[in-house]
Every structure is written in C-alpha cells, then in structure tokens.
Amino acid sequence: MNDNPPVEDQVNQALDDSIENLSPEIRRRLNQARIDAVAQKQKSRPLWKLASAFSFLLAITLGWQFWSAPNEEPMESFAEVYQEDPELLEELEFVYWMAEENGR
C-alpha cells in the first residue's frame, strides 16, 4: 500500500500552511473582503423578495383576468347553419354517406 496521503489532502495542507504564513495585514484585508461580500449579498435579498412578490401578483392578476373573461359569442347551432346554407347540409350528408361506404 501507498503510505503517502492523497493528492487532495496534500493540496489542502499546503493551502492551510500558506494561509498561516500570511501577514496580519493581508489576513485583515481578506477578512474585511469576506465581510463586505456577505453584507452585499444580504442587501440584495430584499430585491429578490420584492421581485418574487411582484411576479406572483402579476401571474395571479393575469390569470384572474383570463379566467373571468366572458365568452365572446355563443356558437351557432347546426339547425341555424342549415337554415342559412342548404348546400352545407347536402355536403355534410355526402360526407356522411362516404364515411359509411368506406366503413363497409
């Protein structure tokens, strides 16, 4: 077996050692950068919440508008169409006859 630690452990140890060798000024600046980054991220969260709430309200409003819209016009019944256009009735009878003939 190999007694050497895995490469990942060696890299992690080397990075840990390099951090310990940093000057106090560099450590302070790195910590301040971390604090600033976390604070900036926390400031942007209310904007996300506002955008999410606005999107939700917009979706609800649009959905309500579409679902509550009245029907434009009722469809005409076949009887009304036949009275207006007797040729259409003849064409429908022909199509029905053709369907029966092909079904046999």
N, CA, C and O atoms as a MOPAC input file, in Angstrom:
PM7 MOZYME 1SCF
protein

 N      0.82900 1    -1.18100 1     0.00000 1
 C      0.00000 1     0.00000 1     0.00000 1
 C      0.87000 1     1.24000 1     0.00000 1
 O      2.03900 1     1.22200 1     0.38600 1
 N      0.25200 1     2.30500 1    -0.44500 1
 C      0.93100 1     3.59600 1    -0.51500 1
 C      0.70400 1     4.34300 1     0.78700 1
 O     -0.44500 1     4.56600 1     1.16800 1
 N      1.78800 1     4.74400 1     1.49500 1
 C      1.67800 1     5.44300 1     2.77200 1
 C      1.52200 1     6.94900 1     2.59400 1
 O      1.26100 1     7.65500 1     3.56800 1
 N      1.67500 1     7.45200 1     1.37900 1
 C      1.53800 1     8.89000 1     1.13200 1
 C      0.07000 1     9.28100 1     1.16100 1
 O     -0.77900 1     8.53800 1     0.66800 1
 N     -0.24200 1    10.45600 1     1.74100 1
 C     -1.64100 1    10.90200 1     1.73100 1
 C     -2.07700 1    11.23400 1     0.30300 1
 O     -1.24300 1    11.53100 1    -0.55300 1
 N     -3.37100 1    11.18200 1     0.05200 1
 C     -3.85800 1    11.51400 1    -1.29400 1
 C     -3.47800 1    12.93900 1    -1.68200 1
 O     -3.21200 1    13.78500 1    -0.82900 1
 N     -3.46000 1    13.17800 1    -2.97700 1
 C     -3.07100 1    14.48400 1    -3.50800 1
 C     -3.97600 1    15.58300 1    -2.95500 1
 O     -3.50800 1    16.67900 1    -2.64500 1
 N     -5.25400 1    15.29500 1    -2.83400 1
 C     -6.19400 1    16.30700 1    -2.31900 1
 C     -5.81000 1    16.74900 1    -0.91100 1
 O     -5.86600 1    17.93700 1    -0.59300 1
 N     -5.42500 1    15.80600 1    -0.07900 1
 C     -5.01300 1    16.15200 1     1.28500 1
 C     -3.73100 1    16.97400 1     1.27600 1
 O     -3.57900 1    17.90400 1     2.06900 1
 N     -2.80500 1    16.63100 1     0.37800 1
 C     -1.55800 1    17.38600 1     0.28700 1
 C     -1.81700 1    18.83000 1    -0.15000 1
 O     -1.22200 1    19.76300 1     0.38900 1
 N     -2.69400 1    19.00400 1    -1.11300 1
 C     -3.02400 1    20.34800 1    -1.59000 1
 C     -3.69900 1    21.14800 1    -0.48300 1
 O     -3.35000 1    22.30700 1    -0.25800 1
 N     -4.66200 1    20.54000 1     0.21000 1
 C     -5.34300 1    21.24000 1     1.30300 1
 C     -4.36700 1    21.64800 1     2.39600 1
 O     -4.46400 1    22.75200 1     2.93300 1
 N     -3.42500 1    20.76700 1     2.73200 1
 C     -2.43900 1    21.08800 1     3.76600 1
 C     -1.53100 1    22.23300 1     3.31500 1
 O     -1.20800 1    23.12300 1     4.10200 1
 N     -1.12200 1    22.20400 1     2.04200 1
 C     -0.26800 1    23.28200 1     1.52600 1
 C     -1.00100 1    24.61900 1     1.55800 1
 O     -0.40500 1    25.64600 1     1.88300 1
 N     -2.29300 1    24.61300 1     1.22200 1
 C     -3.06400 1    25.85800 1     1.26900 1
 C     -3.23200 1    26.34600 1     2.70400 1
 O     -3.12400 1    27.54200 1     2.97500 1
 N     -3.49500 1    25.42400 1     3.61400 1
 C     -3.61200 1    25.81100 1     5.02000 1
 C     -2.31400 1    26.40900 1     5.54200 1
 O     -2.32500 1    27.40600 1     6.26300 1
 N     -1.19400 1    25.79100 1     5.17100 1
 C      0.11400 1    26.30900 1     5.60200 1
 C      0.37300 1    27.69400 1     5.02100 1
 O      0.92500 1    28.56200 1     5.69700 1
 N     -0.03000 1    27.90300 1     3.75600 1
 C      0.22100 1    29.21100 1     3.13700 1
 C     -0.60700 1    30.30200 1     3.79500 1
 O     -0.16500 1    31.45000 1     3.86100 1
 N     -1.80400 1    29.97100 1     4.28600 1
 C     -2.63400 1    30.95900 1     4.97900 1
 C     -2.00500 1    31.33900 1     6.31200 1
 O     -2.04700 1    32.49900 1     6.72100 1
 N     -1.42100 1    30.35300 1     6.98600 1
 C     -0.79400 1    30.63900 1     8.27100 1
 C      0.42000 1    31.53300 1     8.11800 1
 O      0.79900 1    32.23000 1     9.05900 1
 N      1.03600 1    31.52300 1     6.94200 1
 C      2.24000 1    32.33200 1     6.71500 1
 C      1.91200 1    33.73500 1     6.20300 1
 O      2.83100 1    34.51000 1     5.94000 1
 N      0.64100 1    34.08400 1     6.05400 1
 C      0.27500 1    35.41800 1     5.57000 1
 C      0.51200 1    36.45800 1     6.64600 1
 O      0.45500 1    36.17700 1     7.84300 1
 N      0.77700 1    37.65600 1     6.18800 1
 C      0.98000 1    38.74600 1     7.16100 1
 C     -0.36000 1    39.12000 1     7.77700 1
 O     -1.40300 1    38.89400 1     7.16200 1
 N     -0.35300 1    39.68900 1     8.98400 1
 C     -1.60300 1    40.08800 1     9.63200 1
 C     -2.39500 1    41.10300 1     8.80200 1
 O     -3.62500 1    41.07700 1     8.82200 1
 N     -1.72200 1    41.99100 1     8.07900 1
 C     -2.40800 1    42.99200 1     7.25800 1
 C     -3.19800 1    42.32000 1     6.13100 1
 O     -4.33600 1    42.70300 1     5.85800 1
 N     -2.60800 1    41.33400 1     5.48700 1
 C     -3.29500 1    40.62700 1     4.39200 1
 C     -4.47500 1    39.83100 1     4.94800 1
 O     -5.54300 1    39.79700 1     4.33800 1
 N     -4.28600 1    39.19200 1     6.10100 1
 C     -5.39500 1    38.46200 1     6.72400 1
 C     -6.55500 1    39.40700 1     7.04300 1
 O     -7.71600 1    39.07000 1     6.81500 1
 N     -6.23200 1    40.59400 1     7.57400 1
 C     -7.26900 1    41.56800 1     7.91200 1
 C     -8.02500 1    41.99100 1     6.65900 1
 O     -9.25300 1    42.08200 1     6.67800 1
 N     -7.30600 1    42.25100 1     5.57200 1
 C     -7.95500 1    42.67800 1     4.33200 1
 C     -8.81800 1    41.56100 1     3.74200 1
 O     -9.90100 1    41.82800 1     3.22200 1
 N     -8.35000 1    40.31900 1     3.81700 1
 C     -9.15300 1    39.19400 1     3.33300 1
 C    -10.42900 1    39.02700 1     4.14400 1
 O    -11.50600 1    38.80700 1     3.59000 1
 N    -10.29500 1    39.13400 1     5.46500 1
 C    -11.49000 1    39.03100 1     6.31200 1
 C    -12.47200 1    40.16200 1     6.03700 1
 O    -13.68300 1    39.94100 1     6.00700 1
 N    -11.94900 1    41.38400 1     5.83500 1
 C    -12.81900 1    42.51300 1     5.51900 1
 C    -13.53000 1    42.30500 1     4.18300 1
 O    -14.70200 1    42.65500 1     4.04500 1
 N    -12.82900 1    41.73600 1     3.19500 1
 C    -13.44400 1    41.44800 1     1.89400 1
 C    -14.56000 1    40.41700 1     2.04800 1
 O    -15.60400 1    40.53700 1     1.40700 1
 N    -14.34900 1    39.40800 1     2.89000 1
 C    -15.39800 1    38.40900 1     3.14500 1
 C    -16.62000 1    39.05500 1     3.78800 1
 O    -17.75500 1    38.79000 1     3.39300 1
 N    -16.37500 1    39.90200 1     4.77900 1
 C    -17.48000 1    40.57600 1     5.47300 1
 C    -18.25600 1    41.45600 1     4.50300 1
 O    -19.48700 1    41.46800 1     4.52100 1
 N    -17.54100 1    42.19200 1     3.65700 1
 C    -18.20800 1    43.06000 1     2.67400 1
 C    -19.02600 1    42.24300 1     1.67300 1
 O    -20.13100 1    42.64100 1     1.30300 1
 N    -18.49200 1    41.10900 1     1.23600 1
 C    -19.21100 1    40.27100 1     0.26500 1
 C    -20.48400 1    39.70200 1     0.87400 1
 O    -21.52600 1    39.67600 1     0.21900 1
 N    -20.41300 1    39.24900 1     2.11000 1
 C    -21.60300 1    38.70500 1     2.76800 1
 C    -22.64000 1    39.80500 1     2.98500 1
 O    -23.83400 1    39.57900 1     2.79400 1
 N    -22.18600 1    40.99900 1     3.38500 1
 C    -23.11900 1    42.11000 1     3.59600 1
 C    -23.78900 1    42.51000 1     2.28700 1
 O    -24.98500 1    42.80000 1     2.26600 1
 N    -23.03200 1    42.52700 1     1.20200 1
 C    -23.59400 1    42.89300 1    -0.10700 1
 C    -24.63000 1    41.86700 1    -0.53900 1
 O    -25.66900 1    42.22900 1    -1.09000 1
 N    -24.35900 1    40.59900 1    -0.29500 1
 C    -25.30000 1    39.54400 1    -0.66700 1
 C    -26.59300 1    39.67200 1     0.13500 1
 O    -27.67900 1    39.46200 1    -0.40600 1
 N    -26.48700 1    40.01000 1     1.40100 1
 C    -27.67100 1    40.15300 1     2.22800 1
 C    -28.50200 1    41.36400 1     1.81700 1
 O    -29.72100 1    41.35400 1     1.98300 1
 N    -27.87300 1    42.39700 1     1.28800 1
 C    -28.60700 1    43.58200 1     0.83300 1
 C    -29.43600 1    43.27200 1    -0.40500 1
 O    -30.49500 1    43.86800 1    -0.59900 1
 N    -28.97900 1    42.36200 1    -1.23800 1
 C    -29.70000 1    42.07200 1    -2.48600 1
 C    -30.89900 1    41.15900 1    -2.25900 1
 O    -31.74200 1    41.04100 1    -3.14900 1
 N    -31.00400 1    40.52500 1    -1.12900 1
 C    -32.11600 1    39.61600 1    -0.88700 1
 C    -33.47200 1    40.32700 1    -0.85100 1
 O    -34.43200 1    39.78000 1    -1.39500 1
 N    -33.61000 1    41.50600 1    -0.24700 1
 C    -34.93100 1    42.15400 1    -0.29600 1
 C    -35.38600 1    42.43200 1    -1.73100 1
 O    -36.58100 1    42.38700 1    -2.02300 1
 N    -34.44300 1    42.71500 1    -2.61700 1
 C    -34.80800 1    42.93200 1    -4.01800 1
 C    -35.37100 1    41.65400 1    -4.62400 1
 O    -36.34000 1    41.70600 1    -5.38200 1
 N    -34.77500 1    40.50100 1    -4.30000 1
 C    -35.29200 1    39.22000 1    -4.77300 1
 C    -36.69700 1    38.99700 1    -4.25100 1
 O    -37.58400 1    38.57200 1    -4.99100 1
 N    -36.89500 1    39.28500 1    -2.97700 1
 C    -38.22000 1    39.08200 1    -2.38600 1
 C    -39.25200 1    39.98100 1    -3.05600 1
 O    -40.37200 1    39.55200 1    -3.33300 1
 N    -38.87200 1    41.22500 1    -3.31200 1
 C    -39.78200 1    42.15700 1    -3.97500 1
 C    -40.10400 1    41.69500 1    -5.39300 1
 O    -41.25900 1    41.73800 1    -5.81600 1
 N    -39.09000 1    41.25800 1    -6.12000 1
 C    -39.31500 1    40.78200 1    -7.49400 1
 C    -40.18800 1    39.52600 1    -7.49800 1
 O    -41.05700 1    39.37300 1    -8.35700 1
 N    -39.95800 1    38.64000 1    -6.54700 1
 C    -40.77400 1    37.42100 1    -6.46800 1
 C    -42.23000 1    37.75000 1    -6.15300 1
 O    -43.14500 1    37.18900 1    -6.75500 1
 N    -42.43600 1    38.65300 1    -5.21500 1
 C    -43.80300 1    39.03700 1    -4.85500 1
 C    -44.50100 1    39.70900 1    -6.03500 1
 O    -45.67300 1    39.43900 1    -6.29900 1
 N    -43.79300 1    40.57500 1    -6.73900 1
 C    -44.37700 1    41.25700 1    -7.89300 1
 C    -44.74500 1    40.24800 1    -8.98600 1
 O    -45.82100 1    40.34000 1    -9.57700 1
 N    -43.86000 1    39.29200 1    -9.25600 1
 C    -44.14100 1    38.27400 1   -10.27600 1
 C    -45.35400 1    37.43300 1    -9.90100 1
 O    -46.18900 1    37.11600 1   -10.74800 1
 N    -45.44400 1    37.07600 1    -8.63000 1
 C    -46.57700 1    36.28100 1    -8.16500 1
 C    -47.88200 1    37.05700 1    -8.33200 1
 O    -48.87100 1    36.50800 1    -8.81900 1
 N    -47.89200 1    38.32700 1    -7.93400 1
 C    -49.10800 1    39.14300 1    -8.07900 1
 C    -49.48300 1    39.34300 1    -9.54100 1
 O    -50.66400 1    39.33300 1    -9.89000 1
 N    -48.48600 1    39.52500 1   -10.39000 1
 C    -48.75500 1    39.69000 1   -11.81700 1
 C    -49.37600 1    38.41900 1   -12.39700 1
 O    -50.32200 1    38.49100 1   -13.18100 1
 N    -48.84600 1    37.26000 1   -12.01400 1
 C    -49.39900 1    35.99400 1   -12.51200 1
 C    -50.83500 1    35.80000 1   -12.02700 1
 O    -51.69200 1    35.36100 1   -12.79300 1
 N    -51.09800 1    36.11900 1   -10.78100 1
 C    -52.46000 1    35.98600 1   -10.24000 1
 C    -53.40900 1    36.93600 1   -10.96500 1
 O    -54.51800 1    36.54200 1   -11.32600 1
 N    -52.99000 1    38.17700 1   -11.18100 1
 C    -53.84200 1    39.16200 1   -11.84700 1
 C    -54.16000 1    38.74500 1   -13.27800 1
 O    -55.31300 1    38.80700 1   -13.70600 1
 N    -53.13400 1    38.32000 1   -14.01800 1
 C    -53.37100 1    37.90400 1   -15.40300 1
 C    -54.24300 1    36.65800 1   -15.46200 1
 O    -55.12800 1    36.55600 1   -16.31200 1
 N    -53.99900 1    35.72400 1   -14.57500 1
 C    -54.82700 1    34.52200 1   -14.54100 1
 C    -56.27200 1    34.85000 1   -14.24000 1
 O    -57.18300 1    34.29600 1   -14.85500 1
 N    -56.48100 1    35.73500 1   -13.31100 1
 C    -57.85100 1    36.12700 1   -12.95600 1
 C    -58.53200 1    36.82000 1   -14.12600 1
 O    -59.71500 1    36.59000 1   -14.37700 1
 N    -57.79800 1    37.66900 1   -14.84500 1
 C    -58.36600 1    38.37200 1   -15.99600 1
 C    -58.78500 1    37.39300 1   -17.08900 1
 O    -59.85900 1    37.54000 1   -17.67300 1
 N    -57.95600 1    36.40800 1   -17.36600 1
 C    -58.26800 1    35.46200 1   -18.43400 1
 C    -59.40000 1    34.52300 1   -18.04800 1
 O    -60.26400 1    34.22100 1   -18.87100 1
 N    -59.40400 1    34.06200 1   -16.81100 1
 C    -60.43100 1    33.10900 1   -16.39800 1
 C    -61.78900 1    33.75600 1   -16.19900 1
 O    -62.81700 1    33.09600 1   -16.35300 1
 N    -61.80900 1    35.03000 1   -15.86100 1
 C    -63.08500 1    35.67700 1   -15.61400 1
 C    -63.63700 1    36.38200 1   -16.85400 1
 O    -64.69900 1    37.00200 1   -16.78600 1
 N    -62.93300 1    36.29600 1   -17.98300 1
 C    -63.40600 1    36.93500 1   -19.20500 1
 C    -64.66300 1    36.22500 1   -19.70200 1
 O    -64.69400 1    34.99500 1   -19.75700 1
 N    -65.69700 1    36.98100 1   -20.06400 1
 C    -66.93200 1    36.35700 1   -20.55500 1
 C    -66.72000 1    35.77600 1   -21.95800 1
 O    -65.83500 1    36.20700 1   -22.69600 1
 N    -67.54700 1    34.79700 1   -22.30500 1
 C    -67.48200 1    34.23500 1   -23.65300 1
 C    -67.90400 1    35.30500 1   -24.64300 1
 O    -68.82200 1    36.08500 1   -24.39000 1
 N    -67.21600 1    35.32500 1   -25.77500 1
 C    -67.47600 1    36.37300 1   -26.75000 1
 C    -68.86700 1    36.20200 1   -27.39500 1
 O    -69.72000 1    37.08000 1   -27.26700 1
 N    -69.08500 1    35.10300 1   -28.06800 1
 C    -70.37500 1    34.84600 1   -28.70300 1
 C    -70.67800 1    33.36200 1   -28.60200 1
 O    -69.77800 1    32.53600 1   -28.75800 1
 N    -71.90900 1    33.01800 1   -28.34800 1
 C    -72.22700 1    31.58800 1   -28.35400 1
 C    -72.14600 1    31.06000 1   -29.78900 1
 O    -72.44500 1    31.77500 1   -30.74600 1
 N    -71.74200 1    29.81000 1   -29.91800 1
 C    -71.64300 1    29.20200 1   -31.24400 1
 C    -73.04200 1    28.94300 1   -31.79400 1
 O    -73.98700 1    28.67700 1   -31.05200 1
 N    -73.14100 1    29.02900 1   -33.09700 1
 C    -74.42600 1    28.76900 1   -33.73900 1
 C    -74.70800 1    27.27300 1   -33.73700 1
 O    -73.79800 1    26.45400 1   -33.87000 1
 N    -75.96800 1    26.93600 1   -33.58700 1
 C    -76.33500 1    25.52100 1   -33.63900 1
 C    -76.37500 1    25.06700 1   -35.09100 1
 O    -76.46600 1    25.88400 1   -36.00700 1
 N    -76.30500 1    23.75000 1   -35.29000 1
 C    -76.36000 1    23.21600 1   -36.65000 1
 C    -77.66100 1    23.59700 1   -37.34900 1
 O    -77.67300 1    23.86900 1   -38.55000 1
 N    -78.75300 1    23.61500 1   -36.59200 1
 C    -80.04200 1    23.94200 1   -37.20200 1
 C    -80.02000 1    25.35100 1   -37.78500 1
 O    -80.55900 1    25.58500 1   -38.86600 1
 N    -79.40600 1    26.27800 1   -37.08000 1
 C    -79.33300 1    27.64600 1   -37.60000 1
 C    -78.46100 1    27.70500 1   -38.84700 1
 O    -78.78100 1    28.42500 1   -39.79300 1
 N    -77.36300 1    26.95600 1   -38.85600 1
 C    -76.46800 1    26.96400 1   -40.01300 1
 C    -77.16500 1    26.34400 1   -41.20900 1
 O    -77.04800 1    26.86000 1   -42.32100 1
 N    -77.89200 1    25.24600 1   -41.01000 1
 C    -78.56600 1    24.57600 1   -42.11400 1
 C    -79.62300 1    25.46400 1   -42.74200 1
 O    -79.79800 1    25.45300 1   -43.96100 1
 N    -80.32100 1    26.22400 1   -41.93400 1
 C    -81.35700 1    27.09900 1   -42.48900 1
 C    -80.72900 1    28.19000 1   -43.34800 1
 O    -81.33000 1    28.63700 1   -44.32500 1
 N    -79.53900 1    28.61300 1   -42.99100 1
 C    -78.89500 1    29.67200 1   -43.75700 1
 C    -78.21600 1    29.12400 1   -45.00900 1
 O    -78.13100 1    29.82800 1   -46.01600 1
 N    -77.72800 1    27.87600 1   -44.96700 1
 C    -76.96100 1    27.34300 1   -46.08200 1
 C    -77.36900 1    25.89200 1   -46.35600 1
 O    -76.77400 1    24.97000 1   -45.79800 1
 N    -78.38100 1    25.68100 1   -47.21200 1
 C    -78.81300 1    24.30400 1   -47.50900 1
 C    -77.73500 1    23.49600 1   -48.23300 1
 O    -77.74100 1    22.26800 1   -48.14800 1
 N    -76.81700 1    24.14700 1   -48.93900 1
 C    -75.75300 1    23.42000 1   -49.62900 1
 C    -74.81700 1    22.75200 1   -48.62500 1
 O    -74.28300 1    21.67300 1   -48.88200 1
 N    -74.62700 1    23.40000 1   -47.48800 1
 C    -73.78900 1    22.81700 1   -46.45700 1
 C    -74.39500 1    21.51300 1   -45.95000 1
 O    -73.67300 1    20.54900 1   -45.69800 1
 N    -75.71200 1    21.47900 1   -45.80000 1
 C    -76.38400 1    20.26300 1   -45.36800 1
 C    -76.16800 1    19.14600 1   -46.39100 1
 O    -75.91600 1    18.00000 1   -46.01800 1
 N    -76.26600 1    19.47500 1   -47.66100 1
 C    -76.05700 1    18.47200 1   -48.69900 1
 C    -74.62000 1    17.95000 1   -48.65600 1
 O    -74.39700 1    16.75000 1   -48.81500 1
 N    -73.64300 1    18.84000 1   -48.44200 1
 C    -72.24300 1    18.41800 1   -48.36600 1
 C    -72.00800 1    17.52900 1   -47.15000 1
 O    -71.27100 1    16.54700 1   -47.23400 1
 N    -72.62600 1    17.86400 1   -46.02700 1
 C    -72.48000 1    17.04000 1   -44.82500 1
 C    -73.10500 1    15.66200 1   -45.02400 1
 O    -72.55400 1    14.65600 1   -44.57800 1
 N    -74.25800 1    15.61700 1   -45.69600 1
 C    -74.89300 1    14.33000 1   -45.98400 1
 C    -74.00300 1    13.49300 1   -46.88900 1
 O    -73.90000 1    12.27900 1   -46.71100 1
 N    -73.35400 1    14.14200 1   -47.87100 1
 C    -72.45900 1    13.42600 1   -48.77300 1
 C    -71.24900 1    12.87500 1   -48.01700 1
 O    -70.85500 1    11.73000 1   -48.23500 1
 N    -70.66800 1    13.66600 1   -47.14600 1
 C    -69.51500 1    13.21800 1   -46.35900 1
 C    -69.92100 1    12.05700 1   -45.45800 1
 O    -69.16500 1    11.09500 1   -45.32500 1
 N    -71.07400 1    12.12300 1   -44.84800 1
 C    -71.56700 1    11.03500 1   -44.00100 1
 C    -71.74900 1     9.76100 1   -44.82800 1
 O    -71.38300 1     8.67300 1   -44.38400 1
 N    -72.31800 1     9.89800 1   -46.03400 1
 C    -72.53200 1     8.74900 1   -46.91000 1
 C    -71.19000 1     8.12600 1   -47.30500 1
 O    -71.06200 1     6.90200 1   -47.32800 1
 N    -70.17500 1     8.97200 1   -47.62000 1
 C    -68.85200 1     8.48500 1   -47.99900 1
 C    -68.19800 1     7.73900 1   -46.83200 1
 O    -67.52800 1     6.72700 1   -47.03600 1
 N    -68.39100 1     8.23500 1   -45.62700 1
 C    -67.80200 1     7.58500 1   -44.44000 1
 C    -68.44100 1     6.21300 1   -44.23400 1
 O    -67.75100 1     5.25500 1   -43.88400 1
 N    -69.72800 1     6.11400 1   -44.44400 1
 C    -70.40200 1     4.81200 1   -44.29400 1
 C    -69.93900 1     3.84600 1   -45.36500 1
 O    -69.73900 1     2.66400 1   -45.08200 1
 N    -69.76400 1     4.32400 1   -46.59700 1
 C    -69.33600 1     3.44800 1   -47.69800 1
 C    -67.91600 1     2.92500 1   -47.44700 1
 O    -67.62700 1     1.76000 1   -47.72200 1
 N    -67.04500 1     3.76900 1   -46.93300 1
 C    -65.67700 1     3.34800 1   -46.68200 1
 C    -65.58600 1     2.41700 1   -45.46700 1
 O    -64.64400 1     1.63300 1   -45.35700 1
 N    -66.53900 1     2.50200 1   -44.57900 1
 C    -66.56400 1     1.66100 1   -43.39400 1
 C    -66.99100 1     0.24100 1   -43.68300 1
 O    -66.73200 1    -0.64300 1   -42.86600 1
 N    -67.63000 1    -0.02000 1   -44.80000 1
 C    -68.13100 1    -1.37000 1   -45.14600 1
 C    -67.07200 1    -2.24400 1   -45.66100 1
 O    -67.33200 1    -3.40100 1   -45.99200 1

